[in-house]
Amino acid sequence: QARALHWVSCERSSTCIEAAMNNAPDTASAAGDEDAGSDDVCGGWYWGHADSKDQPPGSVPMTVSLATMPMRLSKDPDFYQDFAKYVMCPHFLDKQAQGAAAGMGCPFLGGKAFLRHADVNKRLAEVPAQHVSGQIERRNELGYLLLDGATFPMTGSLGLGNSAEAHRTSRKWLEELLAPSRLPNRSGWLEEAGLFLAEMATERRFKVRSAISKWWYKMLFKHVLGETLSSEDADAFGKFQSAWLQGAVMSGPNTFADKFSGLASVIWPTSKILQVQEEYRERIKKRLSADVPAGDRDMVAQGVLEMFVFAGGLSVPSTIHCALAVLFRRDLLPSPVVINEGNIEAFVFEVTRLFPAVQGFCYWQGGQRQVLSLNAALRDPAVWGKDANKFTLKDVELYRRNHIGFANPATSAAGTFDSKACPGIQLALDVAQAFVLAVCRWQPTNISTKPSVYWSPVTIPKPQGVHKKWFSDFELEIQEWLDGDQTGEHLLRSLEPIDLARLLQEIGMADAENSSLSSLLGPSKDRKSSSKLSECDMSTKVFYELSRKRFKELCERAGSTNPDESNPGPAPRYFDLDFGGRTSTIRLPVDGSLKKAVRDSVANVIGDMLKNKLDDSRHESQLVRTHSERCAAIMLCQQAFVRTGGDAPPPRSSARADSYLPKPNCTFADITTDQSQVAIARCGMGQLYLRSNDQPQLQAFGDVICDASALADFNVRPAFERMGATAVFRREASGAWTITAVDWKHGGKIVKPGDKDWEHAKWCWRCSLVTYMTAVDHLVISHWVVANAIASSCRETMRPFHPIRRLLQAITYNTASINHNSALSLFPAGGMLNRMSPFPYEELQRIFAVAADSYKFQTWPQEYEAVKLPEDVKSKLPIYQDGLEVYAAFHDFVSGYVNTYFPDDSQVSSDQELQEYWKFTCVPQYARALPQLSKQALIDQLTRGTFDVTGYHELVGYVVAYTTDPAGGSLQVRPGLDMADLQEFLAVNSLVAGTGTPMPMFVPSGEPGDEDWLPQLDLTAKGGYDTKHFAEVSKFYANMMSKMKQISASVKTRNAPDAGREMPCAVMDPLAFERSLSL
């Protein structure tokens, strides 16, 4: 009969918690969220009060009565049948109460139940005196439950059911043991909770209810008795507690086990329960004060043991468990969550009001059972307001006056020891408050690079109802990934830990089932599936899985220093990049292995199936519009690409042990600000596109432009805006820059700061930069033209021991395989680049062709001279200030190397293999751009080639700093949106993840897979060259490596905070160069 679960979106239920904390009982209702709240989250607990008109209880199905008929055969049929009905259909009690007059009660559990707060409060207050006078009696009961006396050997009852005199004997010493003056205060418990969480952090995760119960056993023994309980002892006590609880509620199985010893391993016999009771009782007696009279010590020790097992030993872990469950449920407690010293008391009171650990208080009067429903009274709208069934923080004085969850009114005069209220009220509240505060805070860590450590649920706590401890047990997991090393993480670090832990609920990631695809592909131990991933199209899911499946540890590249010694000749197969006749076909060599042939065939089949299924529509849930959705998407990105158990990459590698995404060399606190646009232009991807402002319509706005308008000439699909934008910057007298305008091509207008389209225009400019750099400079120029030309031609035309082939193979490791993979996924119609970009395939093919045809060979100094920028601007751009030094070091090495083997120019021009190499038959566009072969031309080509596959590739392939925030940059722009949708966001970062695999470094670390590559250049033994050649080469190599380290030190100095750069730029740091073009 549970009501349907109702999920309330963040935007709809985002009542600010501060308002709820300002003594406003009706906060949730006032927010218009009449359907939200505890009742709506879980129909498994009862509505609880007949006077409330908001949600009248439904009828009790006839099947409930029929199913519970066997209970009529029990020794107390009215009790057991009513209890069974209540368990099956909790609002059975509500139906019983309907129509009952105030103060008269209703039939329940074979007696009379009182639900109204006024009735319950009045009767609780009368209990102590009536018990002493004999007007009422208490029996062997715990809450609503009748207990079996067989497991209570001393009096046949739990201490709560003892006579008034026996009760006094225990109560006096329990009050002393639990006196706040001898126990830690909230600060002390906060320290204890912190120690527990620190211990759990070493295990990474823990199950809340079970782990906290074990911790609480230790705390009870430590602080109440002064005894240290080991983990093993705590486990043993937990098993004893479970066995005694079960035996007390239903002793039949235990009695049966007494008769059949073979069952003892499955269920404790009653005799064992009694024996272990005796052992604990004796243990407790030794810890009692000497002031406890000898004749009372057994009774007092039994009372303490029962308190540990049945009272606080159960209720405190239950309260903490429910409190943490509420923290992580947005539909109960809207974001933002600010739980602190100022409102923690109200928070825990509200938890114990809606989810009390003890549901009822019973006594007997005139032979009839009187049932005081604490649950119902704690939801009485006459006291708690019309939103009594909803979780809202109220005035703490309201709780102090009216909270009866601990039987508070049943208090007697001090010193009489006749009170029936919980003797550990303050203890329970202090511990629960402290534990919640401990979880809500950033967790301490000894790792300086990981300051933002917090706990989050592995799955969202699930409501289970009144008869199942309110919520299912759930796990908390320590999160250490938020170290600020990716763009967007700074926004997350501004959130409170609990809000951070809740973010995944915003995008439905928690609790999602693995899709069938996700269960088949990818490294499953690292996978965290998401409902949002399941909503992506098949191509995106395949690309996402493959982006991680292709990851290889560095140690798997142990062959990177073993040169290819196969004879020259054509490749076994080629992948042809056919540009529809717009330019010459580019051919990518492919090895002839059966494995790759099968893989290519499968890829082609899948491509044919998907290429006509390009759907640009997006469900509303996948659009990212708000700040909270932006934060949630940032977290999704980090969680979706998390990697565990990975080897540590080389110290300077961009690869990471904890993620498939590469490390950026800098990050943006908020990439959307105007100041960040300046940083992008001066020190980021915009450097390549900076020019003096020669456009008449932009002259009034500044003297420098960052021109990303080239893509405006290409048509887009209907769902998208045309790409292309130019940002204008004004240089101030101080040397600072200011962005003053964006020429927005799709909008056909110039947008200025403060205009309503300003944020959108900046977004379009960033997306145009990312798209052009990715598709043109990175994919076509770096991979398919330059690296492919060099790697294919040297392998096809030169013998294995030719000096130039040896040099080129050292700097183009794995290039053929990487280029082939890029073509399989990015080149075809319907491929991932076609899907990620806004262009129809014909237009994307035209972009490829224009890019390839536009390739112009220039040395880096020549490019520097050709750039139309003022000298004082150009000379300070990192790509030139650092890059020219790198290029010069490469040039010195290459010149020395070529001169060692080819002292005369004629030796180059007459070398048949070099002549064939210079034809670059796989890439005609590259061949056409080169000058006639000469020694100087060869030196320039080898130097630029080395620069292109290292520093230049770092520059144009470095987009991770822009893609991990959905507001950073993408490959498409949708009208009216300033952020990537979730499918696009996942797809783009899957592409970026391809650059996250560790590769051998140009300046080697010496680790397995990243060994020194100088030995590859030794041609003495197999090449037949004199030893002096390698000696010379070794000298040039050592000199180059020394210069690389010097340049790196200079780059770090220039990147210092006070050195004048808008942000650090390490794309030209030689120690970050790889000698392979990872995609």
PDB file of C-alpha atoms in Angstrom, residues 5 34 150 184 244 360 396 463 507 510 597 615 679 752 813 896 955-956 969 975 992 1018 1023 1061:
ATOM      1  CA  LEU A   5       7.665   7.441  -4.808  1.00  0.00           C
ATOM      2  CA  GLU A  34       2.645  20.284  -0.991  1.00  0.00           C
ATOM      3  CA  ALA A 150      12.250 -16.658  28.949  1.00  0.00           C
ATOM      4  CA  PRO A 184      31.625  13.845  27.020  1.00  0.00           C
ATOM      5  CA  TRP A 244      18.875 -11.641  22.464  1.00  0.00           C
ATOM      6  CA  GLY A 360       5.229   3.748  21.354  1.00  0.00           C
ATOM      7  CA  VAL A 396      14.173  24.842  18.827  1.00  0.00           C
ATOM      8  CA  PRO A 463      12.973   4.732   2.661  1.00  0.00           C
ATOM      9  CA  ILE A 507      21.627  14.404 -12.641  1.00  0.00           C
ATOM     10  CA  ALA A 510      23.213   7.612  -7.980  1.00  0.00           C
ATOM     11  CA  ALA A 597      41.267  -6.262 -39.409  1.00  0.00           C
ATOM     12  CA  ASP A 615      19.547  12.746 -33.609  1.00  0.00           C
ATOM     13  CA  ALA A 679      43.731  34.564 -19.904  1.00  0.00           C
ATOM     14  CA  LYS A 752      29.529  44.244 -25.609  1.00  0.00           C
ATOM     15  CA  TYR A 813      56.286   6.190 -31.298  1.00  0.00           C
ATOM     16  CA  GLY A 896      74.378  18.269 -35.031  1.00  0.00           C
ATOM     17  CA  LEU A 955      49.421  23.366 -27.566  1.00  0.00           C
ATOM     18  CA  VAL A 956      46.718  22.272 -29.996  1.00  0.00           C
ATOM     19  CA  GLY A 969      33.986  25.063 -24.278  1.00  0.00           C
ATOM     20  CA  PRO A 975      20.378  28.582 -29.420  1.00  0.00           C
ATOM     21  CA  VAL A 992      39.741  14.292 -24.277  1.00  0.00           C
ATOM     22  CA  ASP A1018      73.225   3.874 -31.685  1.00  0.00           C
ATOM     23  CA  GLY A1023      74.182   0.128 -38.960  1.00  0.00           C
ATOM     24  CA  ARG A1061      51.305  36.136 -17.154  1.00  0.00           C
TER      25      ARG A1061
END
